[in-house]
Coordinates of C-alpha atoms and ligand atoms in Angstrom, one line a residue:
Chain A
M1 CA 0.0 0.0 0.0
A2 CA 1.4 3.3 -1.0
L3 CA 2.3 6.0 1.6
L4 CA 0.3 8.5 -0.4
E5 CA -2.0 7.9 -3.3
L6 CA -3.8 10.6 -5.4
D7 CA -6.7 9.4 -7.4
G8 CA -8.2 11.5 -10.1
I9 CA -7.5 14.8 -8.4
A10 CA -9.1 17.8 -10.2
K11 CA -9.3 21.4 -9.1
H12 CA -11.3 24.2 -10.6
F13 CA -11.0 27.9 -9.7
G14 CA -14.1 29.1 -11.3
A15 CA -13.6 28.6 -15.0
I16 CA -9.9 27.8 -14.6
E17 CA -9.1 24.1 -14.6
A18 CA -5.9 24.1 -12.6
L19 CA -5.8 20.3 -12.3
K20 CA -7.4 17.6 -14.3
G21 CA -7.6 14.0 -13.1
V22 CA -4.1 13.7 -11.6
D23 CA -3.1 10.2 -10.3
M24 CA 0.1 9.8 -8.3
R25 CA 1.7 7.4 -5.9
L26 CA 4.4 8.1 -3.4
E27 CA 6.3 5.5 -1.4
G28 CA 8.3 6.1 1.8
G29 CA 11.9 7.0 1.0
E30 CA 11.1 8.0 -2.5
V31 CA 12.1 11.3 -4.0
V32 CA 9.8 12.5 -6.8
G33 CA 10.7 15.5 -9.0
L34 CA 7.7 17.4 -10.0
M35 CA 8.2 19.5 -13.1
G36 CA 6.2 21.6 -15.4
D37 CA 5.9 25.0 -17.0
N38 CA 4.6 28.0 -15.1
G39 CA 0.9 27.6 -14.4
A40 CA 1.0 23.8 -15.0
G41 CA -0.6 23.2 -11.6
K42 CA 2.4 22.0 -9.5
S43 CA 1.7 24.4 -6.6
T44 CA -2.0 23.7 -6.7
L45 CA -1.3 20.0 -6.4
V46 CA 1.0 20.6 -3.4
K47 CA -1.6 22.8 -1.8
I48 CA -4.2 20.1 -2.1
I49 CA -2.0 17.5 -0.6
A50 CA -1.1 19.9 2.2
G51 CA -4.8 20.6 3.0
N52 CA -4.9 24.3 2.0
F53 CA -8.0 23.6 0.0
P54 CA -9.9 20.5 -0.9
P55 CA -9.8 19.0 -4.4
S56 CA -12.9 19.6 -6.6
E57 CA -12.8 15.9 -7.5
G58 CA -10.8 12.9 -6.6
E59 CA -9.4 11.3 -3.5
I60 CA -6.3 11.4 -1.3
R61 CA -5.4 8.1 0.4
M62 CA -2.6 7.5 2.9
G63 CA -1.8 3.9 3.6
G64 CA -5.0 3.0 1.8
A65 CA -7.2 5.1 4.1
V66 CA -9.1 8.0 2.5
K67 CA -8.1 11.4 3.9
N68 CA -10.1 14.6 3.8
F69 CA -7.9 17.5 5.0
H70 CA -9.9 20.5 6.0
K71 CA -7.1 22.6 7.2
P72 CA -3.3 22.6 6.8
V73 CA -2.9 21.3 10.4
D74 CA -4.9 18.2 9.4
A75 CA -2.3 17.3 6.8
R76 CA 0.5 18.1 9.2
A77 CA -1.0 15.8 11.8
E78 CA -0.5 13.0 9.2
G79 CA 3.2 13.9 8.9
I80 CA 3.0 16.1 5.8
E81 CA 5.3 19.1 5.9
V82 CA 5.5 21.8 3.2
V83 CA 7.9 24.4 2.0
Y84 CA 5.6 26.8 0.2
Q85 CA 6.6 28.6 -3.0
D86 CA 6.0 32.0 -1.3
L87 CA 7.6 30.6 1.8
A88 CA 4.7 31.6 4.0
L89 CA 6.7 33.7 6.4
C90 CA 5.8 36.6 8.7
N91 CA 8.2 39.4 8.0
N92 CA 7.6 41.1 11.4
L93 CA 8.7 38.0 13.4
T94 CA 12.1 36.6 14.0
A95 CA 13.5 33.5 12.2
A96 CA 13.0 31.4 15.3
A97 CA 9.4 32.6 15.7
N98 CA 8.7 31.7 12.1
V99 CA 10.2 28.3 12.4
F100 CA 8.0 27.5 15.4
L101 CA 4.9 29.4 14.3
G102 CA 1.8 27.4 15.2
R103 CA 3.8 24.9 17.4
E104 CA 5.7 27.1 19.9
L105 CA 7.7 25.5 22.6
K106 CA 6.5 26.4 26.1
R107 CA 7.6 26.0 29.6
R108 CA 5.9 26.2 32.9
L109 CA 6.3 29.3 35.0
G110 CA 4.2 28.7 38.1
P111 CA 0.6 28.3 37.0
F112 CA 1.4 29.7 33.5
R113 CA 2.7 28.2 30.3
I114 CA 5.0 30.7 28.7
L115 CA 6.9 30.7 25.4
D116 CA 10.3 29.1 25.8
Y117 CA 12.4 31.6 24.0
P118 CA 15.8 30.0 24.9
A119 CA 14.7 26.6 23.7
M120 CA 13.3 27.9 20.5
Y121 CA 16.4 29.9 19.7
A122 CA 18.6 27.0 20.5
R123 CA 16.6 24.5 18.4
A124 CA 16.3 27.0 15.5
A125 CA 20.1 27.6 15.6
E126 CA 20.7 23.9 15.4
L127 CA 18.4 23.5 12.4
F128 CA 20.1 26.4 10.6
K129 CA 23.4 24.9 11.3
E130 CA 22.3 21.6 9.9
L131 CA 21.3 23.4 6.7
K132 CA 24.6 25.2 6.8
S133 CA 22.7 28.5 6.6
E134 CA 24.0 31.8 7.8
T135 CA 20.5 32.5 9.3
R136 CA 20.5 33.7 12.9
P137 CA 17.4 32.8 15.0
R138 CA 16.9 36.3 16.4
D139 CA 17.0 38.2 13.1
L140 CA 13.8 39.6 11.8
V141 CA 12.7 37.9 8.6
K142 CA 12.1 41.3 6.9
Q143 CA 15.8 41.9 7.1
M144 CA 16.9 38.7 5.6
S145 CA 18.2 37.7 2.2
G146 CA 16.2 35.4 -0.1
G147 CA 18.4 32.4 0.8
Q148 CA 18.1 33.0 4.5
R149 CA 14.3 33.2 4.2
Q150 CA 14.2 30.0 2.3
A151 CA 16.3 28.3 5.0
V152 CA 13.7 29.4 7.6
A153 CA 10.9 27.8 5.5
I154 CA 12.9 24.6 5.1
A155 CA 13.9 24.5 8.8
R156 CA 10.2 24.5 9.6
T157 CA 9.8 21.1 8.0
R158 CA 12.5 19.6 10.3
L159 CA 10.7 20.3 13.6
T160 CA 8.9 17.0 13.8
D161 CA 9.3 13.6 12.2
A162 CA 7.6 14.1 8.9
R163 CA 6.5 11.3 6.6
I164 CA 6.2 13.4 3.5
V165 CA 8.0 16.6 2.7
L166 CA 6.7 18.7 -0.1
M167 CA 9.1 21.3 -1.4
D168 CA 7.8 23.9 -3.8
E169 CA 10.9 25.5 -5.4
P170 CA 13.1 25.3 -2.3
T171 CA 16.2 26.2 -4.2
A172 CA 14.9 29.1 -6.3
A173 CA 16.7 31.9 -4.4
I174 CA 19.7 30.2 -2.8
S175 CA 23.4 30.0 -3.4
V176 CA 25.2 27.1 -5.1
R177 CA 26.6 26.0 -1.8
Q178 CA 23.2 26.0 -0.2
V179 CA 21.5 24.3 -3.1
A180 CA 24.0 21.4 -2.4
E181 CA 22.9 21.5 1.2
V182 CA 19.2 21.3 0.3
L183 CA 19.9 18.4 -2.1
D184 CA 21.9 16.7 0.7
L185 CA 19.1 17.2 3.1
I186 CA 16.7 15.6 0.6
R187 CA 19.0 12.6 0.4
R188 CA 19.1 12.4 4.2
L189 CA 15.3 12.5 4.3
K190 CA 15.2 9.7 1.8
D191 CA 17.6 7.6 3.9
Q192 CA 15.3 8.1 6.9
G193 CA 12.4 6.7 4.8
I194 CA 10.7 10.0 4.3
A195 CA 9.1 10.7 0.9
V196 CA 10.0 14.0 -0.8
V197 CA 8.3 15.8 -3.6
L198 CA 10.7 18.3 -5.1
I199 CA 9.2 21.0 -7.4
S200 CA 11.9 22.8 -9.3
H201 CA 12.6 24.4 -12.6
R202 CA 16.2 23.4 -12.3
M203 CA 16.7 20.2 -14.2
P204 CA 20.1 19.3 -12.7
D205 CA 18.7 19.5 -9.2
V206 CA 15.8 17.2 -10.0
F207 CA 18.0 14.7 -11.8
A208 CA 20.6 14.8 -9.0
V209 CA 18.2 13.6 -6.3
S210 CA 15.0 12.2 -7.7
D211 CA 14.1 8.5 -8.1
R212 CA 11.2 9.5 -10.4
V213 CA 10.1 12.5 -12.3
V214 CA 6.5 13.6 -12.8
V215 CA 5.8 16.1 -15.5
M216 CA 2.7 18.2 -15.6
R217 CA 1.3 20.2 -18.4
R218 CA -1.8 22.4 -18.3
G219 CA -3.1 20.7 -15.2
A220 CA -2.6 17.1 -16.4
K221 CA 0.1 14.6 -15.6
V222 CA 1.9 13.8 -18.9
A223 CA 4.7 11.7 -17.6
D224 CA 5.7 9.7 -14.6
K225 CA 9.0 7.8 -15.1
P226 CA 11.9 6.5 -13.2
I227 CA 14.8 8.9 -13.6
A228 CA 17.0 6.2 -15.1
R229 CA 14.6 5.8 -18.0
T230 CA 14.3 9.4 -19.1
S231 CA 16.6 12.3 -19.9
P232 CA 16.6 16.1 -19.4
E233 CA 16.0 16.4 -23.1
E234 CA 12.9 14.3 -22.9
V235 CA 11.6 16.1 -19.8
T236 CA 12.2 19.4 -21.5
G237 CA 10.2 18.2 -24.4
L238 CA 7.4 17.0 -22.1
I239 CA 7.3 20.3 -20.3
T240 CA 7.1 22.4 -23.4
G241 CA 4.7 20.1 -25.2
A242 CA 7.1 19.2 -27.9
I243 CA 6.6 15.6 -26.7
R244 CA 3.0 14.7 -25.9
T245 CA 3.3 11.9 -23.5
A246 CA 5.9 9.4 -22.3
Chain B
M1 CA 22.4 13.6 -17.2
L2 CA 22.9 17.4 -17.2
T3 CA 26.0 18.7 -15.5
Q4 CA 25.7 21.2 -12.7
S5 CA 27.4 23.8 -14.8
T6 CA 24.3 24.9 -16.7
A7 CA 22.7 26.1 -13.4
T8 CA 25.7 27.8 -11.9
P9 CA 25.6 31.2 -13.7
T10 CA 22.1 32.1 -12.4
V11 CA 22.9 31.0 -8.9
A12 CA 26.2 32.9 -8.5
S13 CA 24.5 36.2 -8.5
H14 CA 22.4 35.2 -5.5
A15 CA 25.4 34.3 -3.5
A16 CA 26.6 37.8 -4.0
V17 CA 23.3 39.2 -2.7
E18 CA 23.7 37.3 0.5
E19 CA 27.1 38.7 1.2
V20 CA 25.9 42.3 0.6
T21 CA 22.9 42.1 3.0
H22 CA 25.2 41.4 5.8
L23 CA 23.1 41.6 9.0
R24 CA 24.0 41.5 12.6
E25 CA 21.7 40.5 15.4
R26 CA 19.9 43.4 16.9
S27 CA 21.3 44.4 20.2
L28 CA 19.1 45.5 23.1
R29 CA 20.3 49.0 22.8
Q30 CA 19.6 49.1 19.0
K31 CA 16.1 47.7 19.7
M32 CA 15.4 50.4 22.3
L33 CA 16.6 53.2 20.1
T34 CA 14.5 52.0 17.2
S35 CA 11.4 51.5 19.3
Q36 CA 8.8 54.2 19.2
S37 CA 7.6 53.6 22.7
F38 CA 11.0 54.6 23.9
W39 CA 10.9 57.9 22.1
V40 CA 7.4 58.6 23.3
T41 CA 8.5 58.0 26.9
V42 CA 11.4 60.4 26.3
A43 CA 8.8 62.9 25.0
V44 CA 6.6 62.5 28.0
L45 CA 9.5 62.9 30.4
A46 CA 10.8 66.0 28.5
I47 CA 7.4 67.7 28.7
I48 CA 7.2 66.8 32.4
I49 CA 10.6 68.3 33.1
V50 CA 9.9 71.5 31.1
M51 CA 6.6 71.9 32.8
T52 CA 8.0 71.3 36.2
L53 CA 10.6 74.0 35.7
Y54 CA 8.1 76.3 34.1
Q55 CA 5.2 75.8 36.6
P56 CA 6.5 74.0 39.6
A57 CA 3.6 74.9 41.8
A58 CA 0.7 74.0 39.5
F59 CA 2.1 71.3 37.3
A60 CA 4.3 69.3 39.7
S61 CA 1.7 69.1 42.4
A62 CA 0.4 65.9 43.8
D63 CA -3.1 66.9 42.8
N64 CA -2.1 67.5 39.2
F65 CA -0.3 64.2 39.1
F66 CA -3.4 62.5 40.5
N67 CA -5.6 64.1 37.8
I68 CA -3.3 63.5 34.9
T69 CA -2.8 59.8 35.7
R70 CA -6.5 59.2 36.3
N71 CA -7.5 61.0 33.2
F72 CA -5.4 58.9 30.9
A73 CA -6.0 55.7 32.8
F74 CA -9.4 55.2 31.1
I75 CA -8.0 55.7 27.6
G76 CA -4.9 53.7 28.5
I77 CA -7.0 50.7 29.5
M78 CA -9.0 50.8 26.3
A79 CA -5.7 51.3 24.3
L80 CA -4.5 47.9 25.6
G81 CA -7.5 46.1 24.1
M82 CA -7.2 48.2 21.0
T83 CA -3.6 47.1 20.6
A84 CA -4.7 43.4 20.4
V85 CA -7.0 44.4 17.5
I86 CA -4.5 46.6 15.8
L87 CA -1.8 44.0 16.0
T88 CA -3.9 41.7 13.9
G89 CA -4.2 44.4 11.3
G90 CA -7.8 45.3 12.2
I91 CA -9.3 48.4 13.9
D92 CA -12.1 48.8 16.4
L93 CA -14.0 52.0 16.0
S94 CA -16.8 51.0 18.3
V95 CA -15.0 51.2 21.7
G96 CA -16.4 54.6 22.6
S97 CA -20.0 53.6 21.9
I98 CA -19.5 50.3 23.7
M99 CA -18.4 52.4 26.6
G100 CA -21.6 54.4 26.5
L101 CA -23.8 51.3 26.2
V102 CA -22.0 49.5 29.1
G103 CA -22.3 52.7 31.2
V104 CA -26.1 52.7 30.7
V105 CA -26.4 49.0 31.4
C106 CA -24.4 49.5 34.7
G107 CA -26.5 52.6 35.6
L108 CA -29.8 50.9 35.0
L109 CA -29.0 47.8 37.0
L110 CA -27.7 49.8 39.9
Q111 CA -30.7 52.1 39.7
A112 CA -33.0 49.1 39.9
G113 CA -31.3 48.2 43.2
H114 CA -29.0 45.4 42.0
H115 CA -25.7 44.5 43.6
W116 CA -22.6 46.3 42.2
A117 CA -21.0 42.9 41.4
L118 CA -24.0 42.1 39.2
A119 CA -23.7 45.5 37.5
I120 CA -20.0 44.9 36.8
G121 CA -20.6 41.3 35.6
A122 CA -23.3 42.5 33.3
A123 CA -21.1 45.3 32.1
L124 CA -18.3 42.9 31.2
L125 CA -20.7 40.6 29.5
A126 CA -22.2 43.5 27.4
G127 CA -18.7 44.6 26.3
A128 CA -17.8 41.0 25.5
A129 CA -21.0 40.5 23.5
A130 CA -20.5 43.6 21.5
G131 CA -16.9 42.7 20.8
A132 CA -18.0 39.1 19.9
A133 CA -20.5 40.5 17.4
N134 CA -17.7 42.6 15.8
G135 CA -15.4 39.6 15.8
V136 CA -17.7 37.1 14.3
L137 CA -18.5 39.4 11.4
I138 CA -14.9 40.3 10.8
A139 CA -13.2 36.9 11.4
Y140 CA -15.8 34.4 10.2
V141 CA -17.9 36.4 7.7
G142 CA -14.9 38.2 6.4
L143 CA -16.2 41.7 6.4
P144 CA -13.7 44.6 6.8
S145 CA -13.1 45.6 10.4
F146 CA -13.5 49.3 9.6
V147 CA -17.0 48.8 8.3
V148 CA -18.2 46.4 11.0
T149 CA -17.0 48.4 13.9
L150 CA -18.3 51.6 12.3
G151 CA -21.7 49.9 12.3
M152 CA -21.2 48.9 15.9
L153 CA -20.3 52.4 16.8
S154 CA -23.7 53.5 15.6
I155 CA -25.6 50.5 17.0
A156 CA -24.2 50.5 20.5
R157 CA -24.7 54.3 20.8
S158 CA -28.2 54.1 19.7
L159 CA -28.9 51.2 22.1
A160 CA -27.5 53.2 24.9
I161 CA -29.8 56.1 24.1
V162 CA -32.8 53.8 23.7
L163 CA -32.1 51.9 27.0
S164 CA -31.5 55.1 29.0
Q165 CA -34.6 56.7 27.4
N166 CA -32.2 59.5 26.7
K167 CA -31.9 60.4 30.4
I168 CA -29.0 60.8 32.7
I169 CA -29.0 58.1 35.4
Y170 CA -28.1 59.8 38.7
Q171 CA -29.7 57.4 41.2
L172 CA -27.3 54.5 41.5
G173 CA -29.4 52.7 44.2
P174 CA -28.3 51.1 47.4
Y175 CA -25.0 49.7 46.0
G176 CA -24.2 53.0 44.2
D177 CA -21.7 54.1 46.9
A178 CA -19.8 50.9 46.8
F179 CA -19.8 51.0 43.0
D180 CA -18.6 54.6 43.0
A181 CA -15.8 53.7 45.4
I182 CA -14.3 51.3 42.9
G183 CA -13.9 53.7 40.1
G184 CA -13.7 56.9 42.1
G185 CA -11.5 55.8 45.0
D186 CA -7.8 55.8 45.4
M187 CA -5.0 54.0 47.2
L188 CA -1.7 55.4 48.4
G189 CA -2.5 58.7 46.6
V190 CA -3.1 57.1 43.2
A191 CA -6.5 56.8 41.7
N192 CA -8.0 53.2 41.4
P193 CA -8.2 53.4 37.6
V194 CA -4.5 54.1 37.5
W195 CA -3.8 51.0 39.6
L196 CA -6.0 49.0 37.3
L197 CA -4.2 50.4 34.3
V198 CA -0.8 49.4 35.7
V199 CA -2.0 45.8 36.5
M200 CA -3.6 45.5 33.1
A201 CA -0.6 46.9 31.3
L202 CA 1.6 44.2 33.0
V203 CA -0.9 41.5 32.1
F204 CA -1.2 42.6 28.5
G205 CA 2.6 43.0 28.2
Y206 CA 3.0 39.5 29.5
V207 CA 0.3 38.1 27.1
F208 CA 1.8 39.9 24.1
N209 CA 5.3 38.8 24.7
F210 CA 5.2 35.5 26.5
T211 CA 2.1 33.6 25.3
A212 CA 1.4 31.8 22.0
W213 CA -1.9 33.8 21.8
G214 CA 0.1 37.1 21.8
R215 CA 2.5 35.8 19.3
Y216 CA -0.3 34.8 17.0
L217 CA -1.7 38.4 17.1
F218 CA 1.6 39.6 15.7
A219 CA 1.8 36.7 13.2
I220 CA -1.7 37.4 11.8
G221 CA -0.9 41.1 11.4
G222 CA 2.4 40.2 9.7
N223 CA 1.0 37.6 7.2
E224 CA -2.4 36.3 7.8
N225 CA -2.2 33.6 5.1
A226 CA 1.1 32.3 6.3
S227 CA -0.3 32.2 9.8
R228 CA -3.2 30.1 8.6
L229 CA -0.9 27.7 6.7
T230 CA 1.3 27.1 9.7
G231 CA -1.7 26.2 11.9
V232 CA -2.4 29.4 13.7
P233 CA -6.2 29.4 14.5
V234 CA -6.5 32.8 12.7
K235 CA -10.3 33.2 12.9
R236 CA -10.6 32.3 16.6
I237 CA -7.7 34.6 17.5
K238 CA -9.2 37.5 15.6
L239 CA -12.6 37.0 17.2
E240 CA -10.9 36.9 20.6
A241 CA -9.0 40.1 19.9
Y242 CA -12.3 42.0 19.3
V243 CA -13.8 40.5 22.5
V244 CA -10.8 41.6 24.4
S245 CA -11.2 45.1 23.0
G246 CA -14.9 45.1 23.9
V247 CA -14.1 44.0 27.5
T248 CA -11.4 46.7 28.0
A249 CA -14.0 49.3 26.9
A250 CA -16.4 47.8 29.4
I251 CA -13.8 47.9 32.2
A252 CA -13.0 51.6 31.4
S253 CA -16.7 52.3 31.4
V254 CA -17.2 50.7 34.8
M255 CA -14.4 52.8 36.2
I256 CA -15.5 56.1 34.6
V257 CA -19.1 55.7 35.7
G258 CA -17.9 55.0 39.3
W259 CA -15.7 58.0 39.2
Q260 CA -18.4 60.3 37.8
G261 CA -21.2 58.8 39.9
S262 CA -23.7 58.9 37.1
A263 CA -24.2 57.2 33.7
I264 CA -24.9 59.2 30.6
N265 CA -25.5 57.7 27.2
A266 CA -23.1 60.0 25.6
L267 CA -20.2 58.5 27.6
G268 CA -17.2 57.8 25.5
T269 CA -18.2 59.8 22.5
G270 CA -15.2 60.3 20.3
Y271 CA -13.0 58.2 22.6
E272 CA -12.3 55.7 19.8
L273 CA -10.1 58.3 18.1
R274 CA -8.2 59.1 21.3
V275 CA -7.7 55.4 21.9
I276 CA -6.5 54.7 18.4
A277 CA -4.3 57.8 18.6
S278 CA -2.7 56.5 21.8
T279 CA -1.9 53.1 20.3
V280 CA -0.5 54.6 17.1
I281 CA 1.5 57.2 18.9
G282 CA 2.8 54.4 21.1
G283 CA 4.2 52.6 18.1
A284 CA 1.4 50.3 16.8
S285 CA 1.3 50.0 13.1
L286 CA -2.2 50.3 11.5
I287 CA -1.1 47.7 8.9
G288 CA -0.7 45.3 11.8
G289 CA 2.1 43.2 13.3
E290 CA 3.6 46.0 15.3
G291 CA 2.8 47.5 18.7
G292 CA 2.9 46.8 22.4
A293 CA 1.3 47.3 25.8
F294 CA 3.8 49.8 27.1
G295 CA 3.6 51.9 24.0
A296 CA -0.2 52.1 24.2
V297 CA 0.0 53.3 27.7
M298 CA 2.7 55.8 27.0
G299 CA 0.8 57.1 24.0
A300 CA -2.2 57.7 26.2
A301 CA 0.0 59.4 28.7
L302 CA 1.5 61.7 26.1
I303 CA -1.8 62.9 24.9
E304 CA -3.0 63.7 28.4
V305 CA 0.3 65.4 29.4
I306 CA 0.0 67.6 26.4
R307 CA -3.6 68.5 27.1
N308 CA -2.7 69.3 30.7
S309 CA 0.4 71.3 29.8
L310 CA -1.6 73.4 27.4
L311 CA -4.1 74.2 30.1
M312 CA -1.4 75.1 32.5
A313 CA 0.4 77.2 30.0
G314 CA -2.9 79.1 29.5
V315 CA -3.3 77.9 26.0
D316 CA -7.0 77.4 24.9
S317 CA -7.6 73.7 25.5
N318 CA -9.3 73.5 22.1
W319 CA -5.8 73.4 20.7
Q320 CA -5.4 69.9 22.1
G321 CA -7.0 68.3 19.0
T322 CA -4.4 70.0 16.8
F323 CA -1.5 68.8 18.9
V324 CA -2.9 65.2 19.1
G325 CA -3.4 65.2 15.3
L326 CA 0.1 66.4 14.8
F327 CA 1.5 63.7 17.0
I328 CA -0.5 61.0 15.2
V329 CA 1.0 62.2 11.9
L330 CA 4.4 62.5 13.4
A331 CA 4.1 59.0 14.9
V332 CA 3.3 57.4 11.6
L333 CA 6.1 59.4 9.9
L334 CA 8.5 58.1 12.5
Q335 CA 7.4 54.6 11.8
R336 CA 8.1 55.2 8.1
I337 CA 11.6 56.4 8.8
R338 CA 12.3 53.5 11.2
Q339 CA 11.1 51.0 8.7
R340 CA 13.3 52.3 6.0
P341 CA 16.3 50.0 5.9
A342 CA 19.4 51.7 7.4
E343 CA 22.0 52.2 4.8
Ligands
ATP401 N1 -6.3 30.6 -5.8 C1 -6.4 30.6 -7.2 N2 -7.4 31.2 -7.8 C2 -7.6 31.1 -9.1 N3 -6.7 30.5 -9.9 C3 -5.6 29.9 -9.4 C4 -5.4 29.9 -8.0 N4 -4.3 29.2 -7.7 C5 -3.8 28.8 -8.9 N5 -4.6 29.2 -9.9 C6 -4.4 29.0 -11.3 O1 -4.1 27.6 -11.5 C7 -3.2 27.4 -12.4 C8 -2.0 26.6 -11.9 O2 -1.3 27.4 -10.9 P1 -0.1 26.8 -10.1 O3 0.2 27.8 -9.1 O4 -0.5 25.5 -9.5 O5 1.1 26.7 -11.1 P2 2.6 26.2 -11.0 O6 2.7 25.0 -11.8 O7 2.9 26.1 -9.5 O8 3.3 27.4 -11.6 P3 4.7 28.1 -11.3 O9 5.8 27.3 -11.9 O10 4.6 29.4 -11.9 O11 4.8 28.1 -9.8 C9 -2.7 28.7 -12.9 O12 -3.4 29.0 -14.2 C10 -3.2 29.7 -11.9 O13 -3.5 30.9 -12.4
MG402 MG1 4.1 27.1 -8.3

């Protein structure tokens, strides 16, 4: 039984058909590269898996059981973590506050439960170090570079033991060195049996870490192949529509 | 397979960007100097010093201190609740009218001979109910806070007039004296509303800085969608912020009715602007995500100190509005300057 199964997922935004009958399977420890042109529906698919909004049609199953996520926390409770394309950060809060947003660490102070700042700063610092990022936990996000912001969004997914990590363009704004770190992280996640969906427009990244590549075009899945049986040229053709299906 | 080299050129430029935006952690001193509440405190102290030198007898007297602090305590208490709302990026224009409605509710219950504790309980309930009505429409129905609370401003005032049959309530019944003692009394030479303000400011300061609830107010004001995605119960927190604002308006109303010894339906007219002005002068951003308890109280203090100083200096007190207006604009201007990244 697959860790995650998507069955005929469709999504309409009014007249826009963002997704049309997408089927997909994801096993533990599998890295899937999700590619497609701008507007192909990649982010929409991720948001449906993450419980941002329900699909118009179709079914999500985990371990064979049908899941209806009403809110993002529902998906998170099932071990689904997301790096959103827009990063979903609060500019007015510190890096650590953003990492822990929605699941703050607390400690007892007499009858009260107060935010445990030292613990959150320490844990956030650890996570940034693991990512080899220059991000400091106490810095405000609004003062950060694009790469540091991305590190905050990625660090967030490492707080709990996730089963599935969805990354929507996690390497779009970061340096070569940090891209390598993120790809390394993906490999480590894979070794721990965590499934990763990597959305990226950067062909080398996808080919470097993925077991499988899924190509979307105009809301439909046009290819789903093991990486060994395809090539960047074929994937490019699939993305642009020069090749219809594979 | 593609080599890494194809991707390198685009990425290299980003590496450079990171090195340019070299940022240090903010030290405590830096934080203080860039905080608006700090500068407002400096302004208050400066005015106090100047006035003490200029009019030592009249201004620096115990009586005047008593009056100034009591006068801004009511506004300060409401400004704390308003801060919760403004942090989320909303606004509550109805606090003055809620104050009037609550005052009339208190007055009528006392007049009918009910216990002061019942009157206060009913007052808090009325404030919470009005706040909840605001909150449900804003958080769950999704209407703009400006419009909803403007509606409540009109509704609560009209209810106050209808309930009071447009009469002033003088007779506060057998428990009237006890009720008056709460809002009108003093301890150790400081008026009760001021003590209450101090306690509430500490409580709000604690809540804003050390609880998840307070953190969520900031998060919602900073990026509501991101807050929702990360599991912040955005709607519930927003609703609660308006309830808190309604309750602080009710608390201020209880204190002010006790102090004045009568309830009039016009109580609190125009207060919403003074309350909002206090929070903004104290450093709250009307876009949300910025502000604090201490700033709100100091903002209220600044407005009152200016009013008092003008009176003492023999300036027509009607100039107060002009000064308050200037300070609001100045406060927002200061925020702009602070938010501009330092070169
Ligand atoms: N909330 C929404 N309301 C209306 N239309 C939407 C919404 N979200 C996405 N769409 C539409 O759905 C389609 C797919 O968008 P999506 O963001 O999934 O693309 P994408 O593959 O992630 O593209 P990109 O590579 O640019 O990130 C687009 O046509 C987009 O305009
Ligand atoms: Mg996208």
